[in-house]
Amino acid sequence: MNQATAAFIQENADGDIRQLALRGTKDPEVDLAFALDQIAGRQTARKKLPSWAAVEGVVYPSHLSMEQCSSEQTARYKAEMAGRGQRMVDLTGGFGVDFSFIARGFSEAVYVERQPQLCDIARQNFDVLGLRQAKVVCADSEDYLRQMEPVDLIYIDPARRDTHGGRTYGISDCTPDVIALKPLLIEKADRVIIKLSPMLDWRKAVEDLGEQYVSEVHIVSVGNECKEMVVETKTHPRPLPVGRGVITPIACVNILSDDYIQTFHSALPSSSNNVVEALLPSSSNNVVEAALPSSSNNVVEALLSCSGNYSPPFREGPGVGLCLFLYEPNASIMKAGCFAELSQHFGIAPIATNSHLFVSADMVDGFPGRTFLIDAVTSLNKRELKEKIGGLTQANITVRNFPLTVAELRKRLKLSEGGSTYIFATTLANGEKVLLICSKKATPPQQRRA
């Protein structure tokens, strides 16, 4: 990079990329295309890769590579998964974000990438980032895998776009094809960590990779948005049980900040989509009463019948009154579908099989999701709605197992978005369509596991 290009990048570090591209530059010494990539890349990195953005000399690739690369938060999580060892290989280096964090735990780390321009960027970046153990190899991943010596860990993030740039989600449709390479991967590494699309069904992924080889599935969300599914396999297959489904360990992770991470570990059957639902109670009364004391039948009946009589008094002493708390699981748990284990672990009851909302009489600590106090329950009856939400001008609305969309319900209720009131539109176990009017309660954070 020449001085003119470097000066242009520095002068326009906070500039609007579109305006800069339209305006161009009169200086023929400025490599405008490269400069725009660097300005856009640094701006993206400030949010996505803050530790990289803080280092002078990091070179950024094209927009597509920046879009596809992991965030720093998910890269750090995968580095914790990988742990420490002697040798690791990243067969799909790309921009090198995941590699840069995982490699710090290993004495030797090899980055493999078939695109020469990305290899050139990686060499410079690993140098300025202080990754002295990193070795960059420009090669086809399959060719390198065949000739490489065995290592402790192979990391692979197959490309999820076809030759026309369209997204693909099936494992065998990605490049490289991990399913076809599975015998080689197993032969060449003690452990293999595979990053997959969050759109993929985890049970299908386990089935495709081989249930006996999958040691754990990690479903990773950031800010309650599901970002990645990461599957860890081991060389030595585990014995499959005879006559019953295989139980697969699942880690449901929601990264809210560096120090605020919700984690729920579960173990689910990988061979049936209906097992979890089958474990849930089918009786409407049992569904809610499972988490409530016997003395609270009036509250249960009011909730299930939509009578509109539910109005929780705050507790001031034994027997004075009952508060009912509502729990909304985070995106990773919704993706995993571990609702029965969630209910059992926290002693909370599902409102209905398909609503995926839970209640309890006492607020539980550490719930992996959001917690609310139910302030009122109403049907869609106009008179009842006027009584319960009359005077309300705005609310945060969520629909679960409900015939209307958020937009349709918001229009019907004439409510703008925002405020401190939360409305959950859902269906109870007895088929009643209700609105749960709630106020938000904070859930204590769960720290990152060591």
Coordinates of C-alpha atoms in Angstrom, one line a residue:
M1 CA 0.0 0.0 0.0
N2 CA 1.5 3.3 -1.1
Q3 CA 1.5 6.6 1.0
A4 CA -1.3 8.2 -1.1
T5 CA -3.7 5.3 -0.5
A6 CA -2.8 5.1 3.2
A7 CA -3.5 8.9 3.6
F8 CA -6.8 8.5 1.8
I9 CA -7.9 5.7 4.1
Q10 CA -6.9 7.7 7.2
E11 CA -8.6 10.9 6.1
N12 CA -11.9 9.1 5.3
A13 CA -11.9 6.5 8.1
D14 CA -15.4 7.5 9.1
G15 CA -16.7 8.5 5.7
D16 CA -19.8 7.1 3.9
I17 CA -18.6 4.4 1.6
R18 CA -21.2 5.1 -1.1
Q19 CA -20.4 8.8 -1.2
L20 CA -16.7 8.1 -1.3
A21 CA -17.2 5.7 -4.2
L22 CA -19.3 8.2 -6.1
R23 CA -16.9 11.1 -5.4
G24 CA -13.8 9.1 -6.2
T25 CA -10.4 10.8 -6.0
K26 CA -8.3 12.9 -8.4
D27 CA -5.1 11.4 -7.1
P28 CA -4.0 8.7 -9.5
E29 CA -1.7 7.2 -6.9
V30 CA -4.7 6.2 -4.7
D31 CA -5.9 2.6 -5.1
L32 CA -9.6 3.5 -4.6
A33 CA -11.0 0.0 -4.7
F34 CA -8.5 -1.2 -2.0
A35 CA -9.0 1.9 0.0
L36 CA -12.8 1.5 0.1
D37 CA -12.5 -2.1 1.2
Q38 CA -10.2 -1.0 4.1
I39 CA -12.5 1.9 5.2
A40 CA -15.6 -0.4 5.0
G41 CA -13.8 -3.3 6.7
R42 CA -12.5 -1.2 9.6
Q43 CA -16.0 0.3 10.1
T44 CA -17.5 -3.2 10.2
A45 CA -14.8 -4.5 12.4
R46 CA -15.4 -1.8 15.1
K47 CA -18.6 -3.7 15.9
K48 CA -17.9 -7.2 14.7
L49 CA -14.2 -7.5 15.6
P50 CA -13.3 -4.8 18.0
S51 CA -9.9 -6.3 19.1
W52 CA -8.9 -6.4 15.4
A53 CA -10.1 -2.9 14.7
A54 CA -7.9 -1.6 17.5
V55 CA -4.8 -3.0 15.8
E56 CA -3.0 -0.8 13.2
G57 CA -1.9 -2.7 10.1
V58 CA -4.8 -5.2 9.9
V59 CA -5.9 -5.6 6.2
Y60 CA -9.5 -6.2 5.4
P61 CA -10.9 -8.2 2.5
S62 CA -13.9 -7.6 0.2
H63 CA -17.4 -7.0 1.6
L64 CA -18.4 -10.7 1.0
S65 CA -15.6 -12.1 3.2
M66 CA -16.4 -9.5 5.9
E67 CA -20.0 -10.5 5.8
Q68 CA -19.3 -14.2 6.0
C69 CA -16.6 -14.1 8.8
S70 CA -17.4 -15.0 12.4
S71 CA -17.9 -12.2 14.9
E72 CA -15.4 -11.9 17.7
Q73 CA -17.9 -13.1 20.2
T74 CA -18.6 -16.4 18.4
A75 CA -14.9 -16.9 17.6
R76 CA -14.0 -16.6 21.2
Y77 CA -16.6 -19.2 22.1
K78 CA -15.3 -21.6 19.5
A79 CA -11.8 -21.1 20.9
E80 CA -13.0 -22.1 24.3
M81 CA -14.5 -25.2 22.7
A82 CA -11.2 -26.0 21.0
G83 CA -9.2 -25.7 24.2
R84 CA -5.5 -26.3 24.1
G85 CA -3.2 -28.7 22.3
Q86 CA -0.1 -29.2 20.2
R87 CA -1.3 -28.9 16.6
M88 CA -4.4 -27.7 14.9
V89 CA -5.4 -27.1 11.2
D90 CA -8.1 -24.8 9.9
L91 CA -9.0 -26.3 6.5
T92 CA -11.2 -23.3 5.4
G93 CA -9.2 -20.3 6.5
G94 CA -11.2 -17.5 4.8
F95 CA -10.5 -14.1 6.5
G96 CA -9.0 -16.0 9.4
V97 CA -11.1 -14.8 12.3
D98 CA -11.9 -18.2 13.8
F99 CA -8.4 -19.4 13.2
S100 CA -6.8 -16.4 14.9
F101 CA -8.7 -17.1 18.2
I102 CA -8.5 -20.9 18.1
A103 CA -4.8 -20.9 17.2
R104 CA -3.8 -19.1 20.4
G105 CA -4.4 -22.4 22.3
F106 CA -2.0 -24.4 20.2
S107 CA 1.7 -24.6 19.8
E108 CA 1.4 -25.1 16.0
A109 CA -1.5 -23.8 13.9
V110 CA -1.9 -24.2 10.1
Y111 CA -4.3 -22.0 8.1
V112 CA -5.3 -23.5 4.7
E113 CA -7.0 -21.4 2.1
R114 CA -7.2 -21.8 -1.7
Q115 CA -7.6 -18.1 -2.6
P116 CA -4.2 -16.5 -2.9
Q117 CA -5.4 -13.0 -2.0
L118 CA -6.9 -14.2 1.3
C119 CA -3.6 -16.0 2.0
D120 CA -1.7 -12.8 1.5
I121 CA -4.1 -10.9 3.8
A122 CA -3.8 -13.7 6.4
R123 CA 0.0 -13.6 6.4
Q124 CA 0.1 -9.9 7.1
N125 CA -2.7 -10.0 9.7
F126 CA -1.4 -12.9 11.7
D127 CA 2.0 -11.1 11.9
V128 CA 0.5 -7.9 13.2
L129 CA -1.8 -9.9 15.6
G130 CA 1.3 -11.6 17.1
L131 CA 0.4 -15.2 16.0
R132 CA 3.9 -16.5 15.7
Q133 CA 2.7 -20.1 15.7
A134 CA 0.6 -19.6 12.5
K135 CA 1.6 -21.1 9.2
V136 CA -0.3 -20.0 6.0
V137 CA -0.7 -22.6 3.3
C138 CA -2.3 -21.7 0.0
A139 CA -3.9 -25.0 -1.2
D140 CA -7.1 -26.9 -1.8
S141 CA -8.4 -28.1 1.6
E142 CA -9.1 -31.6 0.3
D143 CA -5.7 -32.0 -1.2
Y144 CA -4.0 -30.7 1.9
L145 CA -6.1 -33.0 4.1
R146 CA -5.0 -36.1 2.2
Q147 CA -1.3 -35.4 2.6
M148 CA -1.2 -33.8 6.1
E149 CA 0.1 -35.4 9.2
P150 CA -2.4 -36.2 12.0
V151 CA -3.2 -33.3 14.4
D152 CA -5.1 -32.8 17.6
L153 CA -7.8 -30.7 16.1
I154 CA -9.3 -29.9 12.6
Y155 CA -11.6 -26.9 12.3
I156 CA -13.7 -26.6 9.2
D157 CA -16.3 -24.0 8.1
P158 CA -17.6 -25.2 4.8
A159 CA -18.8 -22.5 2.4
R160 CA -22.6 -22.2 2.4
R161 CA -23.0 -20.6 -1.1
D162 CA -23.3 -22.4 -4.4
T163 CA -21.4 -21.4 -7.6
H164 CA -24.1 -18.7 -8.3
G165 CA -23.8 -17.1 -4.9
G166 CA -27.0 -18.6 -3.5
R167 CA -27.2 -19.9 0.0
T168 CA -27.1 -23.6 0.7
Y169 CA -27.9 -25.3 4.0
G170 CA -27.5 -29.0 3.6
I171 CA -24.1 -30.3 4.8
S172 CA -23.5 -32.2 1.6
D173 CA -24.3 -29.1 -0.5
C174 CA -21.5 -27.1 1.1
T175 CA -17.9 -26.8 0.0
P176 CA -16.0 -28.8 1.0
D177 CA -18.4 -31.7 1.4
V178 CA -17.8 -32.7 5.0
I179 CA -19.9 -35.9 4.7
A180 CA -17.7 -37.2 1.8
L181 CA -14.5 -36.2 3.7
K182 CA -15.6 -37.7 7.0
P183 CA -13.4 -40.9 6.8
L184 CA -10.3 -38.7 6.2
L185 CA -11.2 -36.2 8.9
I186 CA -11.6 -39.0 11.4
E187 CA -8.3 -40.5 10.3
K188 CA -6.4 -37.2 10.5
A189 CA -7.6 -35.7 13.8
D190 CA -8.5 -36.6 17.4
R191 CA -11.3 -34.0 17.3
V192 CA -13.1 -32.2 14.5
I193 CA -15.1 -29.0 15.0
I194 CA -17.5 -28.1 12.2
K195 CA -19.3 -24.8 11.9
L196 CA -22.7 -25.1 10.1
S197 CA -25.6 -22.9 9.2
P198 CA -28.1 -22.1 12.0
M199 CA -30.8 -22.9 9.5
L200 CA -29.9 -26.5 9.4
D201 CA -31.9 -29.0 11.6
W202 CA -29.5 -30.2 14.2
R203 CA -31.0 -33.7 14.2
K204 CA -30.4 -34.0 10.5
A205 CA -26.8 -32.8 10.9
V206 CA -26.2 -35.5 13.6
E207 CA -27.7 -38.1 11.4
D208 CA -25.6 -37.1 8.4
L209 CA -22.4 -37.0 10.4
G210 CA -23.1 -40.2 12.2
E211 CA -24.6 -40.3 15.6
Q212 CA -21.8 -42.4 17.1
Y213 CA -19.2 -39.8 16.1
V214 CA -21.0 -36.6 17.3
S215 CA -19.9 -35.7 20.9
E216 CA -21.8 -32.4 21.2
V217 CA -23.9 -29.9 19.3
H218 CA -23.5 -26.2 20.2
I219 CA -26.2 -23.8 19.1
V220 CA -24.8 -20.3 19.4
S221 CA -26.8 -17.0 19.5
V222 CA -25.6 -13.5 19.9
G223 CA -28.1 -10.9 21.3
N224 CA -30.8 -13.6 21.0
E225 CA -30.2 -14.1 17.3
C226 CA -29.2 -17.6 16.3
K227 CA -25.8 -17.3 14.5
E228 CA -24.2 -20.7 14.3
M229 CA -24.5 -24.4 14.8
V230 CA -21.2 -25.9 15.8
V231 CA -20.8 -29.7 15.9
E232 CA -17.9 -31.4 17.6
T233 CA -16.9 -34.9 16.6
K234 CA -14.4 -37.4 18.0
T235 CA -12.3 -40.0 16.2
H236 CA -13.4 -42.9 18.4
P237 CA -17.1 -43.6 18.0
R238 CA -19.3 -44.0 21.1
P239 CA -21.3 -47.2 21.3
L240 CA -24.9 -46.8 20.1
P241 CA -27.6 -48.1 22.6
V242 CA -29.7 -51.0 21.5
G243 CA -33.4 -50.6 21.1
R244 CA -33.7 -46.8 22.0
G245 CA -32.8 -43.5 20.5
V246 CA -29.3 -41.9 20.7
I247 CA -29.0 -39.1 23.2
T248 CA -27.0 -36.1 21.9
P249 CA -25.6 -33.5 24.3
I250 CA -26.7 -30.0 23.3
A251 CA -25.2 -26.7 24.5
C252 CA -27.7 -23.8 24.0
V253 CA -25.7 -20.6 24.2
N254 CA -26.8 -17.0 24.0
I255 CA -24.0 -14.4 24.2
L256 CA -25.4 -11.1 25.4
S257 CA -22.0 -9.5 26.2
D258 CA -18.5 -10.6 27.1
D259 CA -19.6 -11.2 30.7
Y260 CA -23.3 -12.0 30.3
I261 CA -23.8 -15.4 28.6
Q262 CA -26.9 -17.6 29.0
T263 CA -26.0 -21.3 28.8
F264 CA -28.2 -24.3 29.1
H265 CA -26.9 -27.9 28.6
S266 CA -29.3 -30.6 27.6
A267 CA -29.3 -34.1 26.2
L268 CA -31.9 -34.9 23.5
P269 CA -32.8 -37.9 21.4
S270 CA -31.4 -37.3 17.9
S271 CA -33.6 -39.8 16.1
S272 CA -37.1 -38.3 16.7
N273 CA -38.5 -34.9 16.3
N274 CA -41.6 -35.8 18.4
V275 CA -39.8 -37.1 21.5
V276 CA -39.7 -33.7 23.2
E277 CA -43.3 -32.9 22.5
A278 CA -44.4 -36.3 23.7
L279 CA -42.8 -35.6 27.1
L280 CA -44.9 -32.5 27.7
P281 CA -48.1 -32.9 29.7
S282 CA -51.3 -33.0 27.6
S283 CA -53.9 -32.0 30.2
S284 CA -54.4 -28.3 30.3
N285 CA -54.7 -28.2 34.1
N286 CA -51.6 -30.3 34.6
V287 CA -49.6 -28.1 32.2
V288 CA -49.9 -25.1 34.5
E289 CA -50.5 -26.6 37.9
A290 CA -47.2 -28.5 37.6
A291 CA -45.4 -25.3 38.5
L292 CA -47.9 -23.9 41.0
P293 CA -48.9 -24.8 44.5
S294 CA -52.3 -26.5 45.1
S295 CA -53.6 -23.3 46.8
S296 CA -53.3 -21.4 43.6
N297 CA -56.1 -23.2 41.7
N298 CA -58.0 -19.9 41.3
V299 CA -55.1 -18.4 39.4
V300 CA -54.7 -21.5 37.2
E301 CA -58.4 -21.5 36.4
A302 CA -58.5 -17.8 35.7
L303 CA -55.5 -18.1 33.4
L304 CA -56.8 -21.1 31.5
S305 CA -60.4 -19.9 31.2
C306 CA -59.5 -16.3 30.1
S307 CA -62.0 -15.1 32.7
G308 CA -60.2 -11.8 33.1
N309 CA -60.1 -12.2 36.8
Y310 CA -56.4 -12.6 37.1
S311 CA -54.8 -9.7 38.9
P312 CA -51.7 -10.7 40.8
P313 CA -51.2 -9.1 44.2
F314 CA -47.7 -8.5 45.4
R315 CA -46.7 -10.8 48.2
E316 CA -46.5 -9.1 51.6
G317 CA -46.6 -12.3 53.8
P318 CA -47.6 -15.9 53.8
G319 CA -50.9 -16.6 52.1
V320 CA -51.4 -13.0 51.0
G321 CA -51.3 -13.5 47.3
L322 CA -49.7 -15.0 44.3
C323 CA -47.6 -13.6 41.4
L324 CA -47.3 -15.6 38.2
F325 CA -44.1 -15.3 36.2
L326 CA -43.8 -15.9 32.5
Y327 CA -40.6 -17.2 30.8
E328 CA -39.6 -16.9 27.2
P329 CA -36.7 -19.1 26.1
N330 CA -33.8 -17.6 24.1
A331 CA -33.3 -18.3 20.4
S332 CA -30.8 -21.2 20.9
I333 CA -33.3 -23.1 23.1
M334 CA -36.0 -22.4 20.6
K335 CA -33.7 -23.9 17.9
A336 CA -32.8 -26.9 19.9
G337 CA -36.3 -27.7 21.1
C338 CA -35.3 -28.8 24.6
F339 CA -38.5 -27.6 26.2
A340 CA -39.2 -30.6 28.3
E341 CA -35.8 -30.6 29.9
L342 CA -36.0 -26.8 30.4
S343 CA -39.3 -27.2 32.2
Q344 CA -37.9 -30.0 34.4
H345 CA -34.6 -28.3 35.2
F346 CA -36.2 -25.0 36.4
G347 CA -39.5 -26.3 37.7
I348 CA -41.5 -24.2 35.3
A349 CA -44.6 -25.3 33.5
P350 CA -45.4 -25.0 29.7
I351 CA -48.5 -23.0 29.0
A352 CA -49.2 -25.3 26.1
T353 CA -47.3 -27.9 24.0
N354 CA -46.7 -25.6 21.0
S355 CA -46.6 -22.2 22.6
H356 CA -43.1 -22.6 24.1
L357 CA -43.8 -20.2 27.0
F358 CA -43.6 -21.2 30.6
V359 CA -45.0 -20.1 34.0
S360 CA -44.2 -20.4 37.6
A361 CA -45.4 -19.1 40.9
D362 CA -41.9 -18.1 42.1
M363 CA -39.3 -16.4 40.0
V364 CA -36.4 -18.7 39.1
D365 CA -32.8 -17.5 38.9
G366 CA -30.6 -18.0 35.8
F367 CA -33.4 -18.8 33.3
P368 CA -31.8 -18.8 29.8
G369 CA -34.2 -16.2 28.3
R370 CA -36.4 -13.4 29.4
T371 CA -38.5 -13.3 32.5
F372 CA -41.8 -11.3 33.0
L373 CA -44.4 -10.8 35.6
I374 CA -47.9 -11.4 34.2
D375 CA -50.0 -8.3 35.1
A376 CA -53.2 -9.3 33.4
V377 CA -54.7 -11.9 31.1
T378 CA -57.3 -11.0 28.5
S379 CA -59.1 -12.6 25.5
L380 CA -59.7 -10.6 22.3
N381 CA -63.2 -9.6 23.5
K382 CA -63.5 -5.8 22.9
R383 CA -64.9 -5.1 26.3
E384 CA -62.3 -7.1 28.1
L385 CA -59.5 -5.5 25.9
K386 CA -60.8 -2.0 26.9
E387 CA -60.7 -3.0 30.5
K388 CA -57.2 -4.5 30.4
I389 CA -55.3 -2.3 28.0
G390 CA -57.5 0.8 27.7
G391 CA -55.3 3.9 27.7
L392 CA -52.2 2.0 26.6
T393 CA -50.6 3.5 23.5
Q394 CA -47.6 1.4 23.0
A395 CA -46.3 -2.1 23.8
N396 CA -43.8 -4.7 22.8
I397 CA -45.8 -7.6 21.1
T398 CA -44.8 -11.2 20.6
V399 CA -46.9 -13.9 19.0
R400 CA -46.5 -17.6 19.8
N401 CA -48.8 -20.3 18.5
F402 CA -51.3 -17.6 17.6
P403 CA -53.4 -17.0 14.4
L404 CA -52.4 -13.3 13.9
T405 CA -49.0 -11.8 13.0
V406 CA -47.4 -9.1 15.1
A407 CA -48.3 -6.5 12.5
E408 CA -52.0 -7.6 12.4
L409 CA -52.3 -7.7 16.1
R410 CA -50.7 -4.3 16.6
K411 CA -53.1 -2.8 14.0
R412 CA -56.1 -4.4 15.8
L413 CA -55.0 -3.2 19.2
K414 CA -54.0 0.2 17.8
L415 CA -50.6 0.1 19.7
S416 CA -47.3 1.5 18.5
E417 CA -44.1 -0.3 19.2
G418 CA -42.0 0.2 22.4
G419 CA -42.7 1.1 26.0
S420 CA -42.4 -1.0 29.2
T421 CA -45.4 -3.2 28.6
Y422 CA -45.0 -6.6 26.9
I423 CA -47.9 -8.5 25.3
F424 CA -47.6 -12.2 24.5
A425 CA -50.3 -13.4 22.2
T426 CA -50.6 -17.2 22.5
T427 CA -52.8 -20.2 22.8
L428 CA -53.4 -22.0 26.1
A429 CA -53.5 -25.8 26.5
N430 CA -57.3 -25.7 26.4
G431 CA -57.3 -23.9 23.0
E432 CA -58.1 -20.5 24.3
K433 CA -56.5 -17.5 22.5
V434 CA -55.2 -15.0 25.0
L435 CA -53.1 -12.0 25.5
L436 CA -50.7 -12.0 28.5
I437 CA -50.0 -8.5 29.6
C438 CA -46.6 -8.4 31.3
S439 CA -43.9 -6.3 32.8
K440 CA -40.2 -7.3 32.4
K441 CA -38.1 -8.8 35.1
A442 CA -34.3 -9.1 35.0
T443 CA -32.7 -12.5 35.0
P444 CA -29.3 -12.9 36.7
P445 CA -26.5 -13.5 34.2
Q446 CA -24.8 -16.8 33.8
Q447 CA -21.0 -16.3 33.4
R448 CA -18.9 -17.8 30.6
R449 CA -17.9 -21.4 31.5
A450 CA -14.3 -22.0 32.3

